[in-house]
Structure formats: C-alpha cells, structure tokens
Coordinates of C-alpha atoms in Angstrom, one line a residue:
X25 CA 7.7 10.7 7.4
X26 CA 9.9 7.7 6.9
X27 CA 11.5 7.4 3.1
X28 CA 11.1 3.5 3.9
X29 CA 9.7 2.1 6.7
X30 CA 11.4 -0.7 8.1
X31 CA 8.4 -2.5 9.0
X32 CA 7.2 -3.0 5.4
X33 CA 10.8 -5.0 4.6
X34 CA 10.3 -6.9 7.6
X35 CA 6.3 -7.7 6.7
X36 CA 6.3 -8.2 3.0
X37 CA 8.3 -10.8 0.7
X38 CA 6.8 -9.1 -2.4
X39 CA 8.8 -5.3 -0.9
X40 CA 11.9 -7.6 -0.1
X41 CA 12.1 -9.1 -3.5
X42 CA 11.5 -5.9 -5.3
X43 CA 14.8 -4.2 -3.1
X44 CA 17.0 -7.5 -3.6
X45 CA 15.8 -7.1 -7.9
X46 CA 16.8 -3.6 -7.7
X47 CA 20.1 -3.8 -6.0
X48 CA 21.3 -5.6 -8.8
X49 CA 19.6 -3.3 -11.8
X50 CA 21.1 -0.6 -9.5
X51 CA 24.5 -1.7 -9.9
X52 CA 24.1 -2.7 -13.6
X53 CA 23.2 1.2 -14.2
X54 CA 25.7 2.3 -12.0
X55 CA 28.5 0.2 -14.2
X56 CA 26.7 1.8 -17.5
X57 CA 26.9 5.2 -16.0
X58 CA 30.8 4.7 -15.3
X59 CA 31.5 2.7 -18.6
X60 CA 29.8 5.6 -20.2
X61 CA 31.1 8.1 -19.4
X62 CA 34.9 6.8 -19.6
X63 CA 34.4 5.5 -23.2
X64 CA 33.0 8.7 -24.0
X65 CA 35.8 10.7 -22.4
X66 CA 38.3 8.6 -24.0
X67 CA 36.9 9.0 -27.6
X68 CA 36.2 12.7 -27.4
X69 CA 39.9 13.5 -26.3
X70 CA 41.6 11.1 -28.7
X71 CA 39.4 12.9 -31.5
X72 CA 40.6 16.1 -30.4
X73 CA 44.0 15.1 -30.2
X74 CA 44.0 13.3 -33.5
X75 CA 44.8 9.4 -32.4
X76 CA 42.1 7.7 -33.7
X77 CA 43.0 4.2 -32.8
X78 CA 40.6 3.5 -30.1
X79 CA 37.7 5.6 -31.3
X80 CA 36.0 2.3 -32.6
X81 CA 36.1 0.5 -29.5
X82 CA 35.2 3.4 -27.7
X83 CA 32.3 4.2 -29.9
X84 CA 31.2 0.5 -29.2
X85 CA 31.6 1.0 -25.6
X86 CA 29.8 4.4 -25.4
X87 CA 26.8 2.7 -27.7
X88 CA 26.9 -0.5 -25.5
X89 CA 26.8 1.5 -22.5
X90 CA 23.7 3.3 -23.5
X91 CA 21.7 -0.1 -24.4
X92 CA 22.7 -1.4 -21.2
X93 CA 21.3 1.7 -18.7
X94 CA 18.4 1.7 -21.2
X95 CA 17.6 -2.1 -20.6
X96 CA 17.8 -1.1 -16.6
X97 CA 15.5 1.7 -16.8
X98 CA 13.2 -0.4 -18.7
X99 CA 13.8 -3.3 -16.2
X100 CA 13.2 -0.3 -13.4
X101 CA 9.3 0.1 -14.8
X102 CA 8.7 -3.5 -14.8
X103 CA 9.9 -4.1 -11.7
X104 CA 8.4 -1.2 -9.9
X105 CA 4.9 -2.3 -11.6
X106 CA 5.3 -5.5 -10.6
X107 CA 6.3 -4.8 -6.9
X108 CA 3.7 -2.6 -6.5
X109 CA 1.0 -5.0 -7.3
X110 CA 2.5 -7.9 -5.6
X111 CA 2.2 -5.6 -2.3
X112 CA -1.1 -4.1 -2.9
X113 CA -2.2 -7.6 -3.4
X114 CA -0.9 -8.9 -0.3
X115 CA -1.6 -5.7 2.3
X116 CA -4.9 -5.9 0.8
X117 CA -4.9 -10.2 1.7
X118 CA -3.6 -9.1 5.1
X119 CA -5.6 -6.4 6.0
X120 CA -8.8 -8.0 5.0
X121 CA -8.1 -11.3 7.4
X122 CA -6.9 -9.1 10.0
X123 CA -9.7 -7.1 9.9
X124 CA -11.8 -10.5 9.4
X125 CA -10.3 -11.5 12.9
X126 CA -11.7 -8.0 14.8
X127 CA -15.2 -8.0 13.5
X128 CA -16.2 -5.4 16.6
X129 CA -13.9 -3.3 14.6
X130 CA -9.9 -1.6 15.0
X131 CA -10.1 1.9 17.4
X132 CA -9.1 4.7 15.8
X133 CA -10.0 3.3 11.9
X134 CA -13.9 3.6 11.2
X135 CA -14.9 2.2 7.9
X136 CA -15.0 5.5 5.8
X137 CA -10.9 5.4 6.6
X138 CA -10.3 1.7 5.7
X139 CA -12.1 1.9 2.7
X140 CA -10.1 4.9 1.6
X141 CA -6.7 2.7 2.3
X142 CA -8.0 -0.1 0.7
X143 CA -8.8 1.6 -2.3
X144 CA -7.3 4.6 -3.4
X145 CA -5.0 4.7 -0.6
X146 CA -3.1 1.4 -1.4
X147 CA -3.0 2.5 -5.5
X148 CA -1.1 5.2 -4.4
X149 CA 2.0 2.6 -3.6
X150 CA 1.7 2.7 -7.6
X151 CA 4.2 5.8 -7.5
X152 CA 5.6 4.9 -4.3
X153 CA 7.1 1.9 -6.2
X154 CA 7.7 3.0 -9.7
X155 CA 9.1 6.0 -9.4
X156 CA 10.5 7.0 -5.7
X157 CA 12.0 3.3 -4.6
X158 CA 13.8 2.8 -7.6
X159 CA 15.6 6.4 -7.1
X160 CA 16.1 5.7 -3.2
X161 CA 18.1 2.4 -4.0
X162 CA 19.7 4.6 -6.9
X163 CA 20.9 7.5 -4.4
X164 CA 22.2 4.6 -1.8
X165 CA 24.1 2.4 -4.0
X166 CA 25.4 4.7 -7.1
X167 CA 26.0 7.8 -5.4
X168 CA 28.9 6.6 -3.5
X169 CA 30.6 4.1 -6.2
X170 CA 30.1 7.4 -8.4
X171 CA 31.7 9.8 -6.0
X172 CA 34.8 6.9 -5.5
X173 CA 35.0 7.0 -9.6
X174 CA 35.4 10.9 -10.0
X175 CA 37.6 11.5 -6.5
X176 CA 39.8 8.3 -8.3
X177 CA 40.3 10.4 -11.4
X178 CA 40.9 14.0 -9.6
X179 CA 40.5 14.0 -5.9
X180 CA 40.0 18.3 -6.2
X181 CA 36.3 17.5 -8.0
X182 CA 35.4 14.5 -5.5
X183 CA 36.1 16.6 -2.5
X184 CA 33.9 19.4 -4.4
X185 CA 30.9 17.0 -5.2
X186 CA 31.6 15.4 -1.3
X187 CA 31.0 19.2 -0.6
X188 CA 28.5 20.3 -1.7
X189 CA 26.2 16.6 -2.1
X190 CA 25.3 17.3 1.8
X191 CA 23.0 20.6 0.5
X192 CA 21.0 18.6 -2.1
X193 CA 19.4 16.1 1.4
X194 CA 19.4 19.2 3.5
X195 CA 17.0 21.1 1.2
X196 CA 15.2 17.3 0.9
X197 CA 14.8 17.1 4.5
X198 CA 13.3 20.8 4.9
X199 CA 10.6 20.3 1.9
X200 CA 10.5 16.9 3.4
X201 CA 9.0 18.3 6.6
X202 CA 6.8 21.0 4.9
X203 CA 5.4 18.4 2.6
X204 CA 4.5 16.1 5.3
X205 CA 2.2 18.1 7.1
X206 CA 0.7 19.2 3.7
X207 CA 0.6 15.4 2.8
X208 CA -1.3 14.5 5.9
X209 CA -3.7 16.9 5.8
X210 CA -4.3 16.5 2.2
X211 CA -4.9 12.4 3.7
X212 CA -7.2 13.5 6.0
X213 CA -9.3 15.2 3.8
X214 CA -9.6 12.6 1.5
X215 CA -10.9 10.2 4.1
X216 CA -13.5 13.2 5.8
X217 CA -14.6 13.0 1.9
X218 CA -15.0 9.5 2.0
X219 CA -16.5 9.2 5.3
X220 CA -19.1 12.1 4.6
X221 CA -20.1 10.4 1.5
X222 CA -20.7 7.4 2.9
X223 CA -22.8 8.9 5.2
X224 CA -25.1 10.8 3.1
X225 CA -25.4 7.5 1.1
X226 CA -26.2 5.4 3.8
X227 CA -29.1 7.5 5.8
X228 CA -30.4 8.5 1.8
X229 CA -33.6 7.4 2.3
X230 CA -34.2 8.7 5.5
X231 CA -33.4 11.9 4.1
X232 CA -35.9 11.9 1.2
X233 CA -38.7 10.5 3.5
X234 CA -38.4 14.2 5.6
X235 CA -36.8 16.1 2.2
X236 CA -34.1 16.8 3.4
X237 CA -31.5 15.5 0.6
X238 CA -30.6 18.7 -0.7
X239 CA -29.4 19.9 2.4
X240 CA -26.2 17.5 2.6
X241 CA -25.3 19.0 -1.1
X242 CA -23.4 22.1 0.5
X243 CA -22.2 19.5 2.8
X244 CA -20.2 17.5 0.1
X245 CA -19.5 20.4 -2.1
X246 CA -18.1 22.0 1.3
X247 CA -15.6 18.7 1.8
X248 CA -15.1 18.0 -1.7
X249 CA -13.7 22.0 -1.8
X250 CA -11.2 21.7 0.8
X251 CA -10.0 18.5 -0.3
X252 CA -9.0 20.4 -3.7
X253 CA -7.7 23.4 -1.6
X254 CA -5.5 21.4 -0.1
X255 CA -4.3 19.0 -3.5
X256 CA -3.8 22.1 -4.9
X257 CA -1.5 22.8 -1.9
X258 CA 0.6 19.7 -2.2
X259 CA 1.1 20.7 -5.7
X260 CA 2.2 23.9 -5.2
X261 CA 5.1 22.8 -2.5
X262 CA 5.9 20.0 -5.1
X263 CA 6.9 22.7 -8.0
X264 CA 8.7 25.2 -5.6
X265 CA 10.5 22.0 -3.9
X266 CA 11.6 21.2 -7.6
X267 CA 12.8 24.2 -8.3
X268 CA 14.8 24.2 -5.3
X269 CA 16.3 21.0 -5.8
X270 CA 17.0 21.6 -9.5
X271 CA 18.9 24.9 -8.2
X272 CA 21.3 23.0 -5.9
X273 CA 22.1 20.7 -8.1
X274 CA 22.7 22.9 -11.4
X275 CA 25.3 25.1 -8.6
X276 CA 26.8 22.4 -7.6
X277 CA 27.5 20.8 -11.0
X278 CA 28.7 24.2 -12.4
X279 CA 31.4 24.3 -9.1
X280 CA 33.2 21.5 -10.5
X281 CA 32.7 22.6 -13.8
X282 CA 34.9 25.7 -13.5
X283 CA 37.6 24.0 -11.2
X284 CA 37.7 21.9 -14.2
X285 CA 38.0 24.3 -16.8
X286 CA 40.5 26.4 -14.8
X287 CA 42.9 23.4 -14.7
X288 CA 42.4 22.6 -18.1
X289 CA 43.4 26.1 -19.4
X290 CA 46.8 26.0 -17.6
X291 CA 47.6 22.0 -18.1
X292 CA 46.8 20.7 -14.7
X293 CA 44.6 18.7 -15.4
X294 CA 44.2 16.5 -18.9
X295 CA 41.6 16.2 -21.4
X296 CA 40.1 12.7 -21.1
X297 CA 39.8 13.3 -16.9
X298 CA 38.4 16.6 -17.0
X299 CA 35.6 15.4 -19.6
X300 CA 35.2 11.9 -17.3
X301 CA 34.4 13.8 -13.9
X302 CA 32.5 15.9 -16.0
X303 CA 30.1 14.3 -17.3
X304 CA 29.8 12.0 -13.7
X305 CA 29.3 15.4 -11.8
X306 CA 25.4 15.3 -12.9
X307 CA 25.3 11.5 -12.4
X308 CA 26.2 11.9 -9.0
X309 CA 23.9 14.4 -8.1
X310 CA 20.7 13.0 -10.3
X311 CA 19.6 9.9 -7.9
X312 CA 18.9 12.9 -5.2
X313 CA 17.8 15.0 -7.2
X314 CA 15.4 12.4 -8.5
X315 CA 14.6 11.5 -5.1
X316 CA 13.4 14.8 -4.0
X317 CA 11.1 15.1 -7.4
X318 CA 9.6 11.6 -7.1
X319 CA 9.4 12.0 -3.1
X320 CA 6.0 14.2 -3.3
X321 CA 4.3 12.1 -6.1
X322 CA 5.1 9.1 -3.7
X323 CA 4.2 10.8 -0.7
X324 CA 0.6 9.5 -0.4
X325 CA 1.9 5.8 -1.2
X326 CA 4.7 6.5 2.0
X327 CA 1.7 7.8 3.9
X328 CA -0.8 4.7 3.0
X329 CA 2.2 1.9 3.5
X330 CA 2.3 3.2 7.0
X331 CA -1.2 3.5 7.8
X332 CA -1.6 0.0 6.5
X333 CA 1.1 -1.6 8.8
X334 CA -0.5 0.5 11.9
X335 CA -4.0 -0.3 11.1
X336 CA -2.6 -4.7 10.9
X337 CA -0.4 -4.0 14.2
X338 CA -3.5 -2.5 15.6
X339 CA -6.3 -5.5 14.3
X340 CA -3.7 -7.9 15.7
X341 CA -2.8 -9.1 11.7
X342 CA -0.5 -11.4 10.4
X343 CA 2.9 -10.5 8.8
X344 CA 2.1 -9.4 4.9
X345 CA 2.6 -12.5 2.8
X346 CA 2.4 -15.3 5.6
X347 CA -1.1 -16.2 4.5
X348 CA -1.0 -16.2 0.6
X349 CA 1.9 -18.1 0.1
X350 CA 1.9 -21.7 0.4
X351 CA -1.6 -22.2 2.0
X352 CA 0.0 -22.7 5.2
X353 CA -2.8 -22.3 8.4
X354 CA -2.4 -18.8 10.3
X355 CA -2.7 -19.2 14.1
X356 CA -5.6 -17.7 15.5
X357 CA -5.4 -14.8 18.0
X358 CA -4.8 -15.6 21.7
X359 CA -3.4 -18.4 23.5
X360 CA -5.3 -21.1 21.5
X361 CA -3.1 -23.4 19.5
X362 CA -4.1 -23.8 15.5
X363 CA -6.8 -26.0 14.7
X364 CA -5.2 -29.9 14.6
X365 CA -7.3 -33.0 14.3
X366 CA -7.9 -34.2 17.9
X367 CA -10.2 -37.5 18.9
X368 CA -13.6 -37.5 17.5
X369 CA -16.0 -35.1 19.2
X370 CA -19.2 -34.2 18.4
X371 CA -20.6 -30.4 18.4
X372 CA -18.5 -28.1 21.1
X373 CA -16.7 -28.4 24.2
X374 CA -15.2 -25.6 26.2
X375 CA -12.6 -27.0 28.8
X376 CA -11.8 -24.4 31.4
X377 CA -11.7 -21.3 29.0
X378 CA -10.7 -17.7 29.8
X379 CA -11.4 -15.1 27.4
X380 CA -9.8 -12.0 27.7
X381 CA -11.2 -8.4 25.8
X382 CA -7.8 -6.0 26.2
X383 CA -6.3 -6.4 29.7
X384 CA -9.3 -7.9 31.3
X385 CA -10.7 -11.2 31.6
X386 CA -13.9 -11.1 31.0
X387 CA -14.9 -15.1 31.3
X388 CA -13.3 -17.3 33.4
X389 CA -13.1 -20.7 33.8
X390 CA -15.6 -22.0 30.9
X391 CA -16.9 -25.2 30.8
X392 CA -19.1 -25.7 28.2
X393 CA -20.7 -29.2 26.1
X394 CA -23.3 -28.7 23.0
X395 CA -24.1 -32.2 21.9
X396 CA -24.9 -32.4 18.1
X397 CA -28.9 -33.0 18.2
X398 CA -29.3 -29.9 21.1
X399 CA -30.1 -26.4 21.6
X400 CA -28.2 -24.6 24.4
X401 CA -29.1 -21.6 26.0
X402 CA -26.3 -19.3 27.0
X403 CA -27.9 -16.9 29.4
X404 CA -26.5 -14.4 31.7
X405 CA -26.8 -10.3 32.3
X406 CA -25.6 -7.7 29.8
X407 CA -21.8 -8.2 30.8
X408 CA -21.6 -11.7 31.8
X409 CA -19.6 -12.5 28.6
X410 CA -21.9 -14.5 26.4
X411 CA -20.8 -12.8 23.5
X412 CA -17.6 -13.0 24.5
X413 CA -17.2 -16.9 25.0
X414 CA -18.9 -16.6 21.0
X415 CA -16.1 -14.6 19.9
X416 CA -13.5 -17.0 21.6
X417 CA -14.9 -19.7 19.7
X418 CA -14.8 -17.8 16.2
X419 CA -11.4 -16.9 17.0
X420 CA -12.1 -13.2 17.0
X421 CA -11.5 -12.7 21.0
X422 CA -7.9 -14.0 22.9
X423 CA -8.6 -17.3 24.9
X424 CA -6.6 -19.7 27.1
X425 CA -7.6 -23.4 27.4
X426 CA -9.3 -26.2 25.6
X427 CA -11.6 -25.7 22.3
X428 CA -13.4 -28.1 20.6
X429 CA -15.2 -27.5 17.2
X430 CA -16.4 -30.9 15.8
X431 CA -13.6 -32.6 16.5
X432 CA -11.2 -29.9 15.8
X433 CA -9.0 -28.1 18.6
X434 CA -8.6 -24.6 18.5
X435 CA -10.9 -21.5 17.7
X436 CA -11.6 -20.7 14.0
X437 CA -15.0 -19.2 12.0
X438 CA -14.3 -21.4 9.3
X439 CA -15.6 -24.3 11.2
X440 CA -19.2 -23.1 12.4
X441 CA -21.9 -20.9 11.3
X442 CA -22.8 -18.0 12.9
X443 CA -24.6 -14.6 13.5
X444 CA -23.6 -11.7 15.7
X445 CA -26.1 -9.3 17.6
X446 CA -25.8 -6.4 14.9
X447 CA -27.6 -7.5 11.8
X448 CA -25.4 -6.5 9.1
X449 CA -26.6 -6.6 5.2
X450 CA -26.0 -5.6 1.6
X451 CA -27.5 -3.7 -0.4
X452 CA -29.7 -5.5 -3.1
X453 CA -31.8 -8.1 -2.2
X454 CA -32.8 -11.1 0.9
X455 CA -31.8 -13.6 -1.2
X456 CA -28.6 -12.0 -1.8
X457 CA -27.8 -11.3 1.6
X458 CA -28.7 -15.1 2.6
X459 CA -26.4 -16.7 -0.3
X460 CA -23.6 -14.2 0.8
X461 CA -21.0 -16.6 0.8
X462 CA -22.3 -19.2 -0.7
X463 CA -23.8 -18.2 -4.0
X464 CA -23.3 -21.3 -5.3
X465 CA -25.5 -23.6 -3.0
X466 CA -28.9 -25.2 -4.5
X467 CA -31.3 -22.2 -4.9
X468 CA -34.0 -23.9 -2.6
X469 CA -31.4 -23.4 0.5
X470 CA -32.5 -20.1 0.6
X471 CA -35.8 -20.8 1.0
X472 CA -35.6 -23.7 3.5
X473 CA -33.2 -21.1 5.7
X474 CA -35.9 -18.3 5.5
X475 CA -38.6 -20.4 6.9
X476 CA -36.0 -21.9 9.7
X477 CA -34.9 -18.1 10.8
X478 CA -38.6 -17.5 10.8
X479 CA -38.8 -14.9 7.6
X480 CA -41.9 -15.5 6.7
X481 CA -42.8 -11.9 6.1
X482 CA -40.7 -11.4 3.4
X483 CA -40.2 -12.7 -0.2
X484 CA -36.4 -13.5 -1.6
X485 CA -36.7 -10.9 -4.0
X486 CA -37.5 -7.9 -1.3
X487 CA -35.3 -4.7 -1.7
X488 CA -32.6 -4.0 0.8
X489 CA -30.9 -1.1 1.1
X490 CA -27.6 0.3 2.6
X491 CA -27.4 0.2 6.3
X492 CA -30.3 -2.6 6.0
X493 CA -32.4 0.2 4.5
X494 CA -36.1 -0.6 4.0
X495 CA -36.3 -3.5 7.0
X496 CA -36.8 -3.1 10.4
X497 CA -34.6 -3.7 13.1
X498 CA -36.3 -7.7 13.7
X499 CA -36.7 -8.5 9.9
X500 CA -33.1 -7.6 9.6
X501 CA -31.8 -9.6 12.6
X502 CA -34.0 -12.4 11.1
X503 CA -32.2 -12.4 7.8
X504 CA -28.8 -12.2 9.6
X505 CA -29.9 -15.4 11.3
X506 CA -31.6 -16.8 7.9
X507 CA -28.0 -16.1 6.7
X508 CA -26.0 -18.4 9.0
X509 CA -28.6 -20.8 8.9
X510 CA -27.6 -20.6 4.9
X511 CA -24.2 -21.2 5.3
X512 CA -24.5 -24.1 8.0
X513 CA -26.5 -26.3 5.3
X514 CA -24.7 -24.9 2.0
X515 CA -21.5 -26.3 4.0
X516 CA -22.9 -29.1 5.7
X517 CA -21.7 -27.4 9.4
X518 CA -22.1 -29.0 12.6
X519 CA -22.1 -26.3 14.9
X520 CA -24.2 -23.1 14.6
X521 CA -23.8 -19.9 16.7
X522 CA -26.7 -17.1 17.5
X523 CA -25.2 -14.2 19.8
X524 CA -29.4 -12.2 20.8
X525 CA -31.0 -13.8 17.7
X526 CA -34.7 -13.1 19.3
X527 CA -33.5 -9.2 20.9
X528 CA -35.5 -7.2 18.4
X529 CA -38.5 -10.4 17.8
X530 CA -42.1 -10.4 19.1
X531 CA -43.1 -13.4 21.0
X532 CA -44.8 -15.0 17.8
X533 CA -41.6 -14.8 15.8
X534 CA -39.5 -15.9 18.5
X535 CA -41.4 -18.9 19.2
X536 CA -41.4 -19.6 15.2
X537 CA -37.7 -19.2 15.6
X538 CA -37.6 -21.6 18.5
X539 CA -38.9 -23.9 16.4
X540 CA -36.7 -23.6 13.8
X541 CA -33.9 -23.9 15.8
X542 CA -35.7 -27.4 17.4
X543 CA -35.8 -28.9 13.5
X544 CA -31.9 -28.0 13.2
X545 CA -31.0 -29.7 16.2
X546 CA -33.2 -32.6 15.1
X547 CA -31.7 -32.8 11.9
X548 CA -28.0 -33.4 14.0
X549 CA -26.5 -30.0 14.0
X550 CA -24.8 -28.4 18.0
X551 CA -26.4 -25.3 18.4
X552 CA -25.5 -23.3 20.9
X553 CA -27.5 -19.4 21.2
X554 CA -26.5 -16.3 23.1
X555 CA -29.5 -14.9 25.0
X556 CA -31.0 -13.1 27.3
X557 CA -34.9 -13.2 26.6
X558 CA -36.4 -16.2 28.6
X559 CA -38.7 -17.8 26.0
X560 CA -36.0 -18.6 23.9
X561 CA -34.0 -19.9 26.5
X562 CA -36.7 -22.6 27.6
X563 CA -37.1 -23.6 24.5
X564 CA -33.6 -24.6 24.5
X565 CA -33.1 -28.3 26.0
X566 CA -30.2 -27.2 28.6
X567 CA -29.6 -23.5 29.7
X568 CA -26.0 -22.5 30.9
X569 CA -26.0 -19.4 33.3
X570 CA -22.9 -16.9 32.6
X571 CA -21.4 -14.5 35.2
X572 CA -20.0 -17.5 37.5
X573 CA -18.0 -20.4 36.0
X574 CA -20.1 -23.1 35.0
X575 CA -19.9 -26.8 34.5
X576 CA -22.5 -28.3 31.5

C-alpha cells in the first residue's frame, strides 16, 4: 500500500495544489519549531544563570513562535478540508464521464463496488487529506532541517536521533503491512455489504410475490456481522500499532535525554544547547510518529484513491481535472478526432469506419448515409456489429475513419438521441423515466413521445420500480425508446439511434412503433435503428445488411 501514489499527483491539479500549499505551511512550522525552541532555550538558561537582558526578546520570540505554528496548524485543517473536497469533486467528475464513456460497463467493478467508491469510499479521502498528508509532507520536509538543527548544536545527539529515527519507519512499515491486508479485507466487506443490499432491494418484489423476504434477513445480518468483525479488526491493529510507535519514540527521545544530562553534570556540554536539542528530540520524531497514527485512520482514503485511478485507467477516463476546468472538449475514445465543425451535412455519414471492441475489429470498412427525413434499417446476425457501429457513433466504442453527426466530425452522445438494447429505468414513475434528462422540457413532450414509442398501455403516472420493477420486459424497452424519443424533441436532435427497439414487442406494437418512427422521419429527424426482426426493418425506407462492408 502506497503512502502516496504517484498517479494521483500526476492526475489531479486539486492533489498538486494541496502538496505545493503545504510545502510552504510545512516549512513555516518547521521555522516556528526551530525559532521555538532556541528562544526558549536561550531564556530558560539566561534565567537560570541570572542575565536577564534578553529574556524580553526571547519571551517575544518564544510567544511569536507559538502564534505562528498555531496559524499553520490552523492553515493545515483548512487546507486539508479544502483539498479533500476539491479531489472528491473531481474523481467523482472523472469517474462519472469515464464511466459515461463504457456504458457496457468496466470488468472487474460491478455497480455494488462503484457505488461504494463513489460514496463512502471517496469521503474517506476526508482523513486521507486532513490528517495523514499533512504529516507525510511534515515527516519529509521537517525531519531532516530538524535533525541538521540539533547535529548543528551537538553532533553526539544528531548522530543519536540519526540512530535510532530508522526504528520508528521500520515498525511503520511492519504495521504497515499487517494493516494492509486488514484494510483490504475490511474494503471488501464493505462492498459484499453493498452489493448484497443492493440485491435484496432490487429483486424485493419478487421476493414478497413467493414470501420469501425474510429469508435474505440472515443474509444481511450475516454480511453486515463480518463487516463489523473485521472494523473491529482494523481497530484493534490501529491501538497496538500506536502503542508501538508511541514506545519507539518515548526510547528514543529518553536516549538523547540522558547523553544530555550526563554531559551536563560534568560541563561538556552547556545549558542553552542541551535544553535546544532537547526540546527538538520530540519534534524530530513527532511527524513519524504522527504518520504512523494518522496512517490507519487514512488507510481506507489510500485504499479508495487507488481504486479510483484503476477503476478510470480501466474505463479508459480522462486525467482528474481535465474536464472541469476551463470547459475545454475531451477527446473521445479511439482514433476519432474531437468533434469540429465540418461542411454542412445532414443526419449521418460513416466513411470507411472500423470499430474495434478490445483487440479485435469487429466492423470493418463502414459506409454508412442516413438522410434527415429517413428510417434506416441496420440489419445483420447476432455478431455482425450493429451495436457496435452504434457505439462508435456515441463515442462509447474505439473507431478509425470518418464520422459525421449533423454536420459535426467526430463521435459524441451529446449530439444524438438514443436507446440501447437493455432497457434501463428508475425507480418512480414513466414520466420520470422519459423526462430523465430533461425535466425541464414542456410537459406535453412526454406525452407526444409515449404515443411515438408506442406506450399506449401505460399512463405517465404508472409506478416503476428498481430493476424496472412492475413492467415487463417490452413495456420497459418501450419506455427506454419513449425516453430517447424525449430527449430528441426536448433538444431539438437531428439524429436518433435505436439498438433492438422491437426485440421484446408483439407484431401490433412493433408496427405502432414503425409508425412512429415514419412521423419522426417525416417531421426531418435521421433515424437510423439497429435490428434484427424483419417487420421493422421493411418498414424502414433503406435497409443496410452488416457482416460484409457495405456501401449506402
């Protein structure tokens, strides 16, 4: 487990900031430490000795000193809280549009674990940022200037503290290891917690309709058991590894302490520098010390950062921070070039596309024309890449060649409307599923788009429930569709994708969707439709085969 990883300097400006900030309230503590304990040293022994000529200024110093490491402690919260929102807000931007970009989802991060990093996971940078950064950047930049300040006064306690500073990050590394696997595994329970929660709610009413509710009760008192098990695990390797650390360091600080008192006694050593390495000794051993403490509260926040960063290497996302600041476009995945304004075009045009799904092609050679005022039929066996040449055009697939969206080159959801094969709602109710995105629009949009997708069946205000709960599999592919059909009015679209709109219709609905589809091309939108059922696909005016390149 990394104490930083060097991927979240390199992603986020917010992280970069917050290190640059506390370098410098780093070395402002550092210079109150050392002013403090000099003035302090320097009164005390000219006190003791009877001079009191300085003991003003040095009482000024001493007091100055203190007001000064207390304004960088206070600067240390604010900066901490402020850093740690700035990159919870932008892993959250990032993750979100990277995750936007792989709609067909990330391997290896299901939904229960995303939504655990996104919430409580990323809160947990909270402490990460508060308490164990500051104390890292204090342990790399004060130690050393601290250990240079007491070997400069008596070289016999530097080479001490030099010594025995090596045993305080040996004892850090061991509990660093222990803590780890304790820390992962607490993780992992967390998100089986999630994920089993989730489920239960999800398939709810399927379990009431056979009674069967009360079964998954063990089920989540079971998870919800070992993920305190485990907490209290964590915990208990937190205290011991405290006590551990606290015991180094109080050995260590007492070894100089009696070199320094044994010089004292026989006059090897005077007054003022004893008292000044003195009280350093603990200074120079407190930013580890602190380290080690703040490293388990922080140890979920180390553990999220770096799921974060795998789960945006893994979607393909952008670095954290290039798309919230400035507004400035984000290129889309693949070989297509950002979307620039080209010569006017009308509807789509494909010019020798290949779209590629890993390491394989999977459509090669696309040539493709949808005419605002037409319906084209994209046909072709399970395989042939329909829904693949769709994704290419949203920008969710990589693509070589030549992309035209309404006069726009280069892939990108924001210019079209669209609806995959899987049907995916909210919970509450249709109408809220067709505004999604648009809640804004004139009310009677909803309407005109139920009619349009064919949802004739069901009223605006009809129930939905989680996992499209309470409709069946074609009134929830019709909503989906009802949806898009939404969002290409609300917007004023030209262009309008449908990957299997009819797969789960009877022939009566998909004829009324036919239909519908005939009145949106009438009315001047390009829409182009993903199918494999034949009735559709004649009522289409031009139908494109896949599995061959093709020429439309």
């Amino acid at each position: 487990m990394k104490p930083l990883d060097p991927r979240l300097i390199r992603r986020s400006r917010a992280a970069r900031r917050f290190l640059a900030t506390g370098a410098v309230l780093a070395v402002v503590q550092t210079a109150a430490v050392v002013a403090f304990a000099w003035s302090l040293a320097a009164l005390v022994a000219g006190l003791v000795a009877g001079d009191a000529t300085t003991a003003a200024r040095d009482a000024a110093v001493v007091a100055a000193s203190v007001v000064m490491r207390a304004l960088a402690a206070w600067g240390w919260d604010v900066v901490g809280s402020a850093g740690a929102q700035a990159v919870k807000r932008e892993f959250r931007a990032d993750l979100l549009a990277a995750l936007e970009r792989r709609p067909e989802g990330v391997p290896e991060f299901p939904s229960a674990r995303i939504a655990t990093l996104l919430g409580p996971g990323l809160d947990a940078l909270d402490e990460y940022f508060g308490r164990y950064l500051p104390q890292l950047l204090l342990a790399v930049l004060a130690t050393p200037v601290l250990i240079v300040a007491a070997w400069t006064a008596d070289w016999l306690s530097g080479l001490t503290l030099v010594i025995v500073l090596p045993l305080i990050p040996l004892f850090m590394a061991l509990i660093g290891l222990a803590t780890q696997a304790v820390q992962r595994r607490q993780w992992q329970s967390l998100e089986a917690l999630s994920r089993a929660f989730l489920e239960v709610l999800g398939g709810l009413s399927t379990l009431m309709v056979f009674g069967r509710e009360r079964r998954q009760v063990a089920r989540i008192r079971a998870t919800t058991d070992d993920y305190r098990v485990r907490t209290i695990r964590v915990l208990r390797v937190t205290f011991l590894s405290g006590f551990t650390l606290e015991l180094a360091a109080s050995l260590s600080v007492a070894l100089v302490a009696v070199s320094i008192g044994l010089r004292l006694v026989d006059g090897g050593l005077t007054l003022a520098i004893g008292l000044f390495v003195l009280v350093l000794a603990p200074e120079v051993l407190l930013p580890l010390r602190n380290v080690g403490a703040a490293f388990h509260s922080a140890a979920a926040g180390v553990t999220a950062s770096g799921d974060a960063l795998d789960l945006m290497a893994a979607a393909g996302g952008p670095a954290t921070g290039a798309a919230s600041a400035g507004g400035s476009p984000v290129a889309p995945r693949g070989g297509l070039e950002p979307r620039v304004a080209v010569e006017p075009h009308s509807g789509l045009a494909l010019r020798g596309v290949d779209v590629r799904r890993g390491d394989a092609t999977v459509a090669r050679g696309v040539d493709l024309d949808v005419a605002r005022g037409e319906v084209v039929a994209l046909t072709g066996p399970s395989g042939s890449g329909k829904s693949s040449v769709i994704a290419a055009i949203l920008g969710f697939a990589d693509a070589d060649g030549d992309l035209i969206v309404d006069g726009l080159d280069g892939a990108g959801h924001a210019a079209v409307a669209w609806s995959s094969q899987s049907a995916t709602l909210i919970a509450g109710t249709v109408a809220d599923n067709v505004r999604l995105g648009d809640p804004d629009a004139p009310p009677e949009l909803v309407a005109t788009a139920l009619r349009l997708a064919a949802v004739d069946d069901l009223a605006p205000e009809t129930a939905v429930g989680p996992e499209n709960g309470g409709l069946s599999g074609g009134q929830a592919q019709r909503v989906a569709v009802a949806r898009a059909i939404h969002r290409l009015l609300a917007r004023d679209l030209g262009v309008l994708l449908l990957d299997e709109p009819s797969s789960a219709l009877d022939e009566a609905r998909e004829a009324s969707l036919a239909r519908g589809l005939r009145e949106l091309a009438a009315d001047g939108r390009a829409i182009l439709v993903a199918t494999h059922r034949m009735p559709l696909a004649e009522a289409a005016d031009r139908i494109v085969p896949m599995g061959v390149p093709s020429r439309a």
